XYZ file of C-alpha atoms in Angstrom:
728
model
C 0.099 -0.097 0.090
C 1.374 3.361 -0.942
C 1.928 5.600 2.140
C 1.439 9.579 1.626
C 2.485 12.633 3.859
C 0.750 15.885 3.407
C 2.616 18.940 4.591
C 0.643 21.888 5.220
C 0.168 25.162 7.228
C -1.880 27.749 8.628
C -0.639 30.613 6.802
C 2.452 32.105 4.867
C 5.794 32.703 6.042
C 6.356 29.203 7.873
C 9.365 28.233 5.819
C 7.992 24.717 5.430
C 10.344 24.030 2.535
C 13.001 22.696 5.491
C 10.213 20.087 6.641
C 9.192 19.170 3.130
C 13.023 18.379 2.316
C 13.718 16.606 5.418
C 10.680 14.431 5.142
C 11.367 13.608 1.423
C 14.943 12.435 2.822
C 13.379 10.441 5.662
C 11.132 8.497 2.969
C 13.767 8.253 0.477
C 15.991 6.349 3.142
C 13.170 3.488 3.250
C 11.577 3.442 -0.153
C 13.166 3.422 -3.690
C 10.119 4.557 -5.519
C 9.333 8.248 -3.990
C 6.920 10.796 -5.669
C 5.898 14.250 -4.832
C 2.633 16.018 -5.576
C 1.614 19.633 -5.542
C -2.072 19.630 -5.690
C -2.334 23.493 -6.291
C 0.312 25.622 -8.167
C 0.984 29.339 -9.032
C 3.179 28.481 -11.706
C 3.338 25.812 -14.511
C 6.647 24.497 -12.446
C 7.319 24.935 -8.930
C 10.769 25.551 -6.879
C 10.210 22.761 -4.414
C 8.800 20.393 -7.153
C 11.733 20.738 -9.115
C 14.312 20.427 -6.302
C 12.651 17.087 -5.108
C 12.447 15.731 -8.636
C 15.895 16.278 -9.510
C 17.519 15.528 -5.867
C 15.434 12.374 -5.655
C 15.650 11.331 -9.224
C 11.658 11.181 -9.617
C 11.448 9.758 -13.040
C 7.708 10.603 -13.425
C 6.618 13.290 -15.963
C 7.019 16.803 -14.494
C 3.213 17.449 -15.564
C 2.161 14.349 -13.451
C 3.245 15.820 -10.262
C 0.951 18.765 -10.212
C -2.989 19.010 -9.993
C -3.924 22.346 -11.403
C -3.088 25.958 -11.104
C -5.145 28.069 -8.667
C -6.991 30.229 -11.199
C -8.245 26.784 -12.968
C -9.044 25.395 -9.441
C -10.955 28.752 -8.393
C -13.021 28.681 -11.647
C -13.662 24.884 -11.098
C -14.936 25.164 -7.535
C -17.250 28.253 -8.481
C -18.690 26.653 -11.408
C -19.365 22.939 -10.290
C -18.836 23.169 -6.503
C -15.596 21.868 -4.216
C -16.743 18.279 -4.373
C -15.807 18.626 -8.293
C -12.183 20.278 -7.425
C -11.338 17.565 -4.944
C -12.431 14.826 -7.297
C -10.066 16.072 -10.110
C -7.233 16.462 -7.679
C -7.931 12.862 -6.216
C -7.787 11.396 -9.659
C -4.414 13.080 -10.479
C -2.958 12.034 -7.143
C -3.973 8.557 -7.711
C -2.059 8.766 -10.942
C 1.209 9.728 -8.979
C 0.362 6.991 -6.381
C 0.170 4.258 -8.764
C 3.848 4.600 -9.629
C 5.278 5.333 -6.026
C 5.553 3.304 -2.710
C 5.321 6.717 -0.805
C 4.315 10.371 -1.891
C 5.089 13.474 -0.254
C 2.142 15.681 -0.906
C 3.097 19.655 -0.698
C 0.178 21.614 0.684
C -1.302 25.135 -0.336
C 0.752 28.067 0.297
C -1.841 30.540 1.573
C -0.298 33.140 -0.760
C -2.645 35.700 -2.688
C -4.971 33.028 -3.815
C -8.654 32.771 -4.442
C -9.638 29.685 -2.472
C -11.307 30.425 0.620
C -10.603 28.464 3.769
C -7.470 27.134 2.565
C -6.898 25.134 5.936
C -10.455 23.166 5.429
C -9.409 22.536 1.839
C -5.849 20.888 2.844
C -7.566 18.975 5.607
C -10.102 17.612 3.176
C -7.669 16.833 0.414
C -5.218 14.853 3.228
C -8.414 12.848 3.884
C -9.200 11.816 0.342
C -5.493 10.978 -0.335
C -5.532 8.791 2.779
C -2.246 11.085 3.974
C -0.848 11.529 7.274
C -0.858 15.197 7.971
C 2.174 17.518 9.242
C 0.894 20.835 10.269
C 3.850 23.447 9.933
C 3.657 26.689 11.861
C 6.033 29.678 11.169
C 7.452 31.179 14.498
C 9.742 33.870 12.867
C 10.350 36.595 15.371
C 7.575 35.288 17.554
C 7.535 34.540 21.426
C 7.444 30.948 22.548
C 4.121 31.502 24.077
C 2.947 32.673 20.883
C 4.359 30.053 18.813
C 3.155 27.354 20.871
C -0.474 28.770 20.901
C -0.474 28.721 17.357
C 1.084 25.200 17.192
C -1.721 23.589 19.473
C -4.325 25.538 17.229
C -3.022 24.369 14.286
C -2.976 20.727 15.466
C -6.809 21.196 17.165
C -7.896 22.518 13.817
C -6.417 19.619 11.452
C -7.539 16.809 14.019
C -11.170 18.322 14.179
C -11.265 17.989 10.572
C -10.583 14.387 10.638
C -6.828 14.434 9.699
C -4.546 11.648 10.999
C -1.772 14.265 12.369
C 1.697 12.578 12.241
C 3.720 15.140 13.907
C 3.837 18.705 14.593
C 6.336 21.228 13.562
C 6.962 24.780 14.583
C 9.470 26.399 12.199
C 12.108 29.418 12.062
C 11.499 30.033 15.846
C 14.180 32.308 17.573
C 17.046 30.493 18.824
C 16.417 31.825 22.277
C 12.979 30.656 22.306
C 13.482 27.047 21.057
C 13.617 25.274 24.025
C 10.511 26.928 26.080
C 8.666 26.379 22.862
C 9.429 22.773 22.471
C 8.682 22.238 26.141
C 5.371 23.800 25.979
C 4.633 21.824 22.929
C 5.401 18.380 24.442
C 3.485 19.282 27.060
C 0.336 19.696 25.346
C 0.411 18.245 22.062
C -1.086 14.421 21.515
C 1.591 13.822 18.719
C 5.253 14.196 18.404
C 6.383 17.877 18.186
C 9.449 19.235 16.653
C 10.801 22.881 16.918
C 13.528 23.899 14.105
C 15.196 27.295 14.973
C 15.567 29.919 12.729
C 18.929 29.510 10.599
C 20.391 32.614 9.075
C 22.037 30.644 6.192
C 18.510 29.493 5.015
C 17.057 32.811 5.226
C 20.010 34.393 3.265
C 19.499 34.918 -0.479
C 22.040 33.825 -2.952
C 23.671 36.473 -5.031
C 21.579 34.900 -7.989
C 18.321 35.713 -6.181
C 19.695 39.338 -5.411
C 20.650 39.866 -9.122
C 16.944 38.507 -10.111
C 15.217 40.799 -7.745
C 17.337 43.834 -8.603
C 17.133 43.350 -12.435
C 21.002 43.315 -12.458
C 23.529 42.227 -15.213
C 26.496 40.015 -13.983
C 29.811 41.524 -15.106
C 31.929 38.996 -13.537
C 31.344 35.513 -11.475
C 30.816 32.130 -12.043
C 28.055 29.732 -11.108
C 29.682 29.038 -7.833
C 29.832 32.629 -7.211
C 26.380 33.196 -7.745
C 25.362 30.386 -5.325
C 26.971 32.320 -2.309
C 24.663 33.320 0.418
C 24.489 37.036 1.091
C 24.712 37.596 4.924
C 24.376 41.187 4.909
C 24.935 44.478 2.869
C 27.540 47.019 3.181
C 26.844 50.298 1.632
C 29.905 51.899 -0.058
C 30.045 55.494 0.626
C 33.089 55.721 3.255
C 36.582 56.251 2.458
C 38.667 52.750 1.626
C 40.242 52.716 5.088
C 36.611 52.818 6.869
C 35.019 51.014 4.242
C 37.380 47.681 4.597
C 36.904 47.822 8.540
C 32.963 47.638 7.864
C 33.369 44.318 5.734
C 32.114 41.055 7.296
C 32.127 37.571 6.016
C 29.088 36.929 3.141
C 28.413 40.624 2.832
C 27.470 42.048 -0.397
C 28.899 45.386 -1.258
C 26.612 48.005 -2.512
C 28.065 50.881 -4.154
C 28.017 53.498 -6.722
C 29.486 52.257 -9.993
C 32.163 55.191 -10.328
C 33.425 54.153 -6.890
C 36.258 51.797 -8.257
C 38.298 52.379 -5.286
C 35.865 50.289 -3.187
C 35.572 47.625 -6.106
C 39.037 47.074 -6.154
C 39.735 47.022 -2.093
C 36.775 44.895 -1.715
C 38.064 42.337 -4.139
C 41.562 42.662 -2.778
C 40.117 41.960 0.768
C 38.206 39.052 -0.496
C 41.603 37.591 -2.103
C 43.424 37.927 1.218
C 40.365 36.021 2.977
C 39.845 39.074 5.068
C 36.933 38.558 4.792
C 35.295 36.674 2.225
C 32.587 38.591 0.735
C 29.633 37.465 -1.437
C 30.109 39.885 -4.158
C 29.904 43.694 -5.522
C 26.837 45.313 -6.657
C 27.404 48.612 -8.408
C 24.499 50.772 -8.799
C 23.270 53.766 -11.172
C 23.800 51.419 -14.135
C 27.530 52.466 -14.446
C 29.859 49.975 -15.397
C 33.743 50.566 -14.601
C 36.232 50.806 -17.664
C 37.731 47.946 -19.024
C 41.106 48.536 -17.427
C 39.542 48.375 -14.104
C 37.355 45.329 -14.786
C 40.452 43.596 -15.994
C 42.104 43.914 -12.677
C 38.969 43.148 -10.924
C 38.748 39.876 -12.615
C 42.327 38.881 -11.663
C 42.041 39.754 -8.054
C 38.374 38.202 -7.666
C 38.230 35.191 -9.864
C 34.782 33.814 -9.675
C 33.422 36.829 -7.211
C 30.362 38.209 -8.820
C 30.628 41.889 -9.959
C 26.720 42.892 -10.846
C 25.472 46.023 -12.037
C 21.907 47.314 -11.342
C 19.895 50.402 -12.800
C 18.791 51.950 -9.253
C 20.786 54.024 -7.052
C 22.153 52.828 -4.117
C 19.291 53.830 -1.520
C 16.941 52.585 -3.705
C 18.679 49.448 -4.147
C 19.140 48.653 -0.719
C 15.512 49.291 0.042
C 14.642 46.685 -2.484
C 16.812 44.366 -0.925
C 16.355 44.470 2.723
C 13.324 42.338 2.682
C 14.564 39.787 0.231
C 14.975 36.154 1.801
C 16.326 32.930 0.214
C 14.503 29.756 -1.039
C 15.620 26.265 -1.146
C 15.813 25.715 -4.735
C 17.358 23.009 -7.256
C 19.747 25.918 -8.053
C 21.067 26.367 -4.606
C 22.172 22.910 -3.509
C 24.082 24.275 -0.587
C 21.172 25.315 1.127
C 19.583 22.231 0.553
C 22.139 20.389 2.548
C 21.887 23.282 5.231
C 18.290 22.179 5.699
C 18.952 18.804 5.827
C 21.228 19.107 8.718
C 19.025 21.349 10.352
C 16.091 18.948 10.140
C 18.291 15.771 11.383
C 19.654 17.945 14.133
C 16.366 18.832 15.645
C 13.928 16.041 14.777
C 13.910 12.376 16.116
C 13.962 10.827 12.785
C 13.674 7.201 14.235
C 10.463 8.374 16.115
C 8.877 9.907 13.139
C 9.693 6.787 10.785
C 8.182 4.299 13.044
C 5.082 6.648 13.165
C 5.021 6.567 9.211
C 5.510 2.554 9.708
C 8.379 2.498 7.054
C 9.977 -0.828 7.016
C 13.113 -1.536 5.628
C 12.789 -2.631 2.147
C 14.092 -5.693 0.153
C 15.612 -3.677 -2.271
C 18.399 -1.369 -1.646
C 19.264 1.314 -4.333
C 22.401 3.518 -4.356
C 20.590 6.587 -2.981
C 19.302 4.692 -0.238
C 22.485 3.304 0.743
C 24.127 6.345 0.552
C 21.450 8.233 2.606
C 21.787 5.312 5.391
C 25.611 6.004 5.353
C 24.997 9.731 6.162
C 22.265 8.813 8.824
C 24.287 6.179 10.511
C 27.914 8.545 10.570
C 25.954 10.906 12.901
C 25.341 8.635 15.914
C 25.701 7.692 18.716
C 28.133 11.086 18.608
C 29.712 13.196 15.967
C 33.359 11.679 15.277
C 36.196 13.923 14.489
C 37.670 12.922 11.015
C 40.949 14.339 9.524
C 41.045 15.682 6.014
C 44.539 15.713 5.335
C 44.368 17.531 1.751
C 42.748 20.730 3.236
C 43.675 22.966 0.304
C 42.336 20.942 -2.236
C 39.260 22.252 -3.753
C 37.008 18.895 -3.830
C 37.959 18.468 -0.423
C 36.697 21.798 0.981
C 33.245 21.369 -1.109
C 32.891 18.160 0.380
C 33.746 19.543 3.950
C 31.172 22.218 3.150
C 28.472 19.390 2.506
C 29.596 17.403 5.495
C 29.238 20.447 8.035
C 25.946 21.452 6.408
C 24.758 17.982 6.832
C 25.783 18.026 10.439
C 27.578 14.336 9.691
C 30.885 14.724 11.677
C 33.594 17.198 13.036
C 36.288 17.920 10.425
C 40.088 18.733 10.961
C 41.739 20.148 7.832
C 45.130 19.915 7.276
C 47.258 22.853 5.722
C 48.106 26.325 6.050
C 45.366 28.461 7.678
C 45.931 31.486 5.531
C 46.095 29.019 2.350
C 42.812 27.384 3.125
C 41.216 30.661 4.098
C 42.016 32.101 0.760
C 40.937 28.760 -1.098
C 37.508 29.325 0.633
C 37.127 32.748 -0.265
C 38.051 31.774 -3.872
C 35.230 28.903 -3.764
C 32.584 31.258 -1.959
C 32.463 28.789 0.842
C 32.153 29.255 4.661
C 32.985 26.763 6.988
C 32.611 28.765 10.184
C 36.435 29.397 10.331
C 37.755 32.360 12.153
C 37.723 35.253 9.284
C 40.461 37.258 10.947
C 44.160 36.835 10.635
C 44.862 36.022 14.195
C 48.539 34.634 14.532
C 47.561 32.251 17.304
C 45.335 30.505 14.384
C 48.452 30.377 12.274
C 50.378 28.720 15.431
C 47.644 25.949 15.276
C 46.179 27.140 18.806
C 42.490 26.792 17.866
C 42.666 23.976 20.416
C 43.753 26.203 23.481
C 47.241 26.852 24.959
C 47.390 23.253 25.967
C 45.831 21.510 22.877
C 42.524 21.533 24.999
C 39.203 21.206 23.250
C 37.273 24.841 23.490
C 33.817 24.844 25.006
C 31.597 24.363 21.935
C 28.398 22.617 21.065
C 29.280 18.879 20.481
C 25.971 18.203 18.557
C 26.773 20.817 15.606
C 29.653 19.592 13.205
C 32.265 22.203 13.038
C 35.673 22.626 11.175
C 39.280 23.067 12.526
C 42.372 23.834 10.617
C 45.575 22.615 11.567
C 49.112 23.279 9.984
C 51.501 20.364 10.816
C 54.487 22.929 10.392
C 53.474 25.293 13.160
C 51.136 23.087 15.221
C 52.161 23.108 18.993
C 51.747 19.387 19.196
C 54.030 18.763 16.196
C 56.971 17.976 18.786
C 55.154 15.601 21.059
C 53.962 13.579 18.175
C 57.415 13.541 16.527
C 58.712 11.874 19.856
C 56.094 9.264 19.901
C 56.359 8.648 16.386
C 60.224 8.347 16.971
C 59.889 6.013 19.755
C 57.455 3.843 17.611
C 59.955 3.678 14.415
C 63.430 3.419 16.518
C 63.586 -0.143 15.093
C 64.046 1.525 12.035
C 66.656 3.859 12.988
C 64.374 6.978 12.794
C 65.618 9.680 14.970
C 63.795 12.606 16.690
C 65.143 15.108 14.128
C 63.965 12.824 11.018
C 60.623 12.532 13.062
C 60.013 16.202 13.269
C 60.316 16.478 9.759
C 58.590 13.255 9.060
C 55.222 14.274 10.806
C 55.159 17.645 8.853
C 53.750 15.730 6.148
C 49.931 15.639 5.944
C 49.754 12.155 5.881
C 51.737 11.241 8.839
C 50.548 14.032 10.945
C 46.823 13.034 10.298
C 47.877 9.331 11.334
C 49.555 10.373 14.413
C 46.529 12.618 15.384
C 44.441 9.210 15.024
C 47.032 7.222 16.747
C 46.935 9.398 19.800
C 43.074 9.559 20.131
C 43.129 13.306 18.899
C 41.127 12.264 15.717
C 38.544 9.328 15.223
C 39.568 8.456 11.613
C 41.283 10.102 8.426
C 40.656 10.346 4.740
C 43.359 11.120 2.303
C 44.391 10.322 -1.374
C 42.485 13.004 -3.469
C 46.017 14.184 -4.463
C 48.357 11.558 -3.012
C 48.838 8.113 -4.141
C 47.543 5.209 -2.226
C 51.066 4.312 -0.660
C 51.487 7.787 0.597
C 48.202 7.461 2.277
C 48.605 3.789 3.776
C 52.220 3.923 4.644
C 51.950 5.853 7.630
C 48.900 3.823 8.830
C 50.831 0.746 8.356
C 53.901 2.131 10.334
C 51.759 3.510 13.154
C 48.374 2.333 13.252
C 48.860 -1.539 12.190
C 46.587 -4.161 11.782
C 43.581 -4.812 14.111
C 43.522 -8.272 16.322
C 42.641 -11.008 14.066
C 43.579 -9.285 11.044
C 46.749 -10.780 8.983
C 46.820 -7.830 6.423
C 45.104 -4.730 5.236
C 42.898 -4.955 2.474
C 40.058 -3.095 0.895
C 36.337 -3.090 -0.439
C 34.369 -1.603 -2.982
C 30.676 -1.074 -2.303
C 29.137 -1.769 -5.786
C 25.942 -0.290 -5.904
C 23.378 -1.581 -8.521
C 20.222 -0.237 -9.319
C 18.359 -2.725 -6.850
C 21.350 -4.205 -4.554
C 24.403 -3.227 -3.089
C 27.399 -5.544 -3.704
C 30.772 -5.963 -1.820
C 34.123 -6.523 -3.911
C 37.428 -7.044 -2.465
C 40.343 -6.838 -2.727
C 40.699 -4.406 -5.663
C 43.236 -1.770 -4.476
C 45.983 -3.152 -2.213
C 47.191 -6.685 -2.212
C 48.556 -7.773 -5.969
C 48.801 -11.490 -5.503
C 47.611 -12.711 -2.204
C 48.391 -16.668 -1.116
C 45.662 -18.633 0.075
C 45.788 -17.765 3.817
C 46.286 -14.103 2.880
C 43.121 -14.623 0.349
C 41.148 -16.312 3.108
C 41.875 -13.219 5.425
C 40.802 -11.011 2.792
C 37.206 -12.966 2.591
C 36.778 -12.790 6.401
C 37.361 -9.093 6.549
C 35.012 -8.462 3.404
C 32.199 -10.555 5.123
C 32.732 -8.492 8.458
C 32.508 -5.263 6.385
C 29.541 -6.131 4.526
C 27.850 -7.185 7.954
C 28.613 -3.944 9.454
C 27.401 -2.055 6.740
C 24.001 -4.093 6.588
C 24.701 -6.292 3.462
C 24.041 -10.090 4.332
C 27.278 -11.480 3.467
C 27.165 -14.675 1.048
C 30.934 -14.880 -0.041
C 32.005 -16.000 -3.426
C 35.676 -16.594 -3.893
C 36.113 -16.048 -7.449
C 38.018 -18.062 -10.037
C 38.012 -19.069 -13.753
C 36.716 -22.454 -12.957
C 33.480 -23.571 -10.653
C 33.205 -26.592 -8.009
C 35.442 -29.429 -9.195
C 35.538 -28.508 -12.862
C 39.028 -27.122 -13.109
C 42.522 -27.800 -11.834
C 45.628 -25.827 -11.396
C 47.624 -23.712 -9.068
C 45.305 -20.406 -9.345
C 42.331 -22.547 -8.901
C 43.583 -24.581 -6.059
C 44.812 -21.387 -4.299
C 41.097 -20.366 -4.283
C 39.865 -23.682 -3.351
C 42.459 -23.769 -0.208
C 41.391 -20.190 0.754
C 37.483 -21.389 0.923
C 38.428 -24.134 3.135
C 40.271 -22.115 5.431
C 37.642 -19.558 5.602
C 35.014 -22.469 6.429
C 37.301 -23.410 9.467
C 37.820 -19.665 10.559
C 34.056 -18.710 10.209
C 31.896 -21.757 10.227
C 29.002 -19.663 10.085
C 29.612 -17.604 6.836
C 27.879 -18.913 3.794
C 31.017 -19.364 1.350
C 31.493 -20.886 -1.983
C 34.619 -21.077 -3.949
C 36.077 -21.546 -6.577
C 33.282 -20.158 -8.421
C 32.965 -18.064 -11.557
C 31.450 -14.617 -11.651
C 28.507 -15.681 -13.772
C 27.387 -18.729 -11.323
C 27.891 -16.499 -8.405
C 25.756 -13.910 -9.543
C 22.958 -15.467 -11.950
C 20.518 -17.843 -10.392
C 19.958 -19.629 -13.701
C 23.681 -20.604 -14.269
C 23.969 -21.505 -10.446
C 21.101 -24.095 -11.068
C 23.196 -25.510 -13.622
C 26.546 -25.488 -12.375
C 26.058 -25.617 -8.486
C 22.228 -26.418 -7.736
C 22.831 -27.261 -4.079
C 24.855 -24.072 -3.116
C 23.426 -21.523 -0.636
C 25.782 -18.698 -2.176
C 25.710 -19.716 -5.987
C 23.330 -17.284 -7.875
C 22.950 -15.055 -5.060
C 26.138 -14.017 -3.689
C 26.705 -10.512 -2.014
C 30.343 -10.654 -1.415
C 32.838 -11.015 -4.171
C 36.500 -11.974 -3.283
C 38.699 -11.889 -6.155
C 42.100 -13.929 -6.643
C 44.252 -11.209 -7.454
C 44.530 -7.300 -7.614
C 44.457 -7.548 -11.465
C 41.421 -9.236 -11.781
C 39.658 -7.344 -9.120
C 40.620 -3.864 -10.136
C 39.615 -4.415 -13.502
C 36.455 -6.144 -12.781
C 34.952 -3.483 -10.509
C 35.869 -0.662 -13.203
C 34.084 -2.991 -15.949
C 30.982 -3.137 -13.907
C 31.336 0.607 -12.728
C 31.188 1.845 -16.302
C 29.304 -0.543 -18.243
C 26.557 -1.388 -15.851
C 26.527 2.397 -14.285
C 27.200 1.162 -10.840
C 28.143 3.433 -8.210
C 31.394 2.293 -6.667
C 32.057 3.479 -3.035
C 35.551 3.376 -2.395
C 38.356 1.650 -1.672
C 37.291 1.534 1.818
C 40.391 0.044 3.944
C 39.912 -2.835 6.343
C 42.059 -4.658 8.643
C 43.406 -1.435 10.508
C 43.245 -0.755 14.202
C 41.683 2.575 13.443
C 39.926 3.840 10.273
C 42.214 5.327 7.739
C 40.623 5.640 4.125
C 42.076 6.043 0.871
C 40.562 8.098 -1.997
C 40.718 7.684 -5.591
C 42.619 10.479 -7.031
C 39.681 11.018 -9.630
C 37.173 11.173 -6.543
C 34.100 13.452 -6.929
C 32.733 15.520 -4.087
C 30.293 12.914 -3.532
C 32.682 10.095 -3.249
C 34.792 12.427 -0.704
C 31.170 12.763 1.386
C 30.485 8.971 1.340
C 33.995 8.001 2.211
C 34.211 10.404 4.999
C 30.745 8.972 6.439
C 32.143 5.528 6.047
C 34.934 6.371 8.300
C 32.853 7.988 10.935
C 30.843 4.663 10.916
C 33.813 2.660 11.092
C 35.154 4.892 13.995
C 31.763 4.295 15.980
C 31.967 0.426 15.379
C 35.704 0.754 16.694
C 34.856 2.264 19.805
C 31.918 0.055 20.224
C 34.455 -2.928 19.657
C 36.928 -1.490 22.247
C 34.163 -1.150 24.850
C 33.066 -4.609 24.284
C 36.708 -5.958 25.056
C 37.194 -4.048 28.170
C 33.933 -5.317 29.700
């Protein structure tokens, strides 16, 4: 039976897009066929529907996702009555429902419509659709008492109209009023109540939205620059020294087009990262001469410079009330919204009330979403990103912090990272100033102590290994660990400056929970310090790797495709046991196939004998595992072939873990499946280390990095749990 959730409100300005996006994320984690339906719309297309359709890969025709526009609805209601209107909308909803397991319905927006009593209409539609109802009440600039009273009225109104209320949301509540609002709602509400605080990053318009509102023309800037959040405005009228003192992170400079000194000064400050501005808006319709614009282009690569026709004061009046929206063209706002939702909503409680069971099929998107969800619990892990000046790493860090996945430590010079962030238009919450203490790596305090902070909110630190006050102590420990190899303290002092060694030492000393590297370093550069310092875990004879191969309807585990060139039988068995354990830890039921060019007893030779011996060792080590080997790939994955070659095997035809006999076979096979079958390959994920260190492909995308960091955080949680179990 298709489940549907109907998100509605009681008036304008509730910012319910955050709730809509959060609920769609929740539904997509438990269903591979999600849909969205907007009963009434103002325009042929809708920003939120477009965002959900693209982000969650909803393959239905766009026209199918809408009921009708408000004007047609009002005319139909006036001519033939509300029953006819509801009947038509119900028919159109059923069309979407037929194609989906779950549907998110976006209620009316209470904005300049000719539909009387929209609340009652939303309630009736929800009842006819058979939907669970989620009322959202706006709390912007309201007191806790006011928000709580309006929320209780909303719950009472929809319940009185026969709705099955799933949960109640108060949104955009002032941060100082959140706790009081939550206490009052939980004391009085018959359903779970959640309170989302007002987040300035969501209310901030993007530069692109400012350009559209002001009728501007973009002179300089790229797509990333236009996606920057505008955190405030600075009107440029003062002389340059006073003007520079007024700049703040994320501000949009608004100044007359003939003030070229302020244009160049603002871009120069941005390039220095002191501070990173959103862009420059030139008023009066005046464009600086080509020589000035050429200099501006060199100073602020990617930073938007826009010309608008109005005077500065009129432009400021126009922009003052402008607020941002969550749209498909502002992906960073979507990440911020999802992070806010997950931080303040009990997702497990909400999921149980919708009664969503774990599906039999697991799609790539579902697998990735579950990784993000698991990475946050039971607490945020501290993950080191060794390549802190690399663009993809910084973009991934932006996503990870917005989604509140984990704490991050970026390695590299603070000034260099700050300049790179300014160039990319990213704000990771780093200190915007040029505090020399930051350059000495003193973010943790004079003795390396953690500062007071909200441990539930992801944050980013920067550490420069060359200037970090812990360098000498880490070098001493490294020298002791490597003394048998003749490493002196002086050599260790030089070695730990290397970002991979420094990050590994932080993990070794418990100053971080895991490390990810490899976007610009080789696998050997990432793995060597780990083998020197972290070493293998108890029971592991070697370090190996897996790839999670996400096919359209399932997730398979491939190993080893990245580390060991030609393992012997004992090593192959070790790899198989590790792969099975990794599969279990990430929710893939292990049915292990040790692959060869021969199946069962049909072939002979050294290569086949190695696999056969390895299978026997695995059975002795883990008699509980379902293992088959030697077996060919087709017999392992295809039931029809398995029925012919190994009809009585519990693994053949339904294997989930594939262990390749050597690196040549494994690496080529995973790449062939990735490219030919369109599979999402997540990895390599390293296994067999005492603490989690993971390697990236040098061609890793931003999403690859995000997923690898999430996996590393999950491994860190599991490692802590294993240590706790051993000490009990």
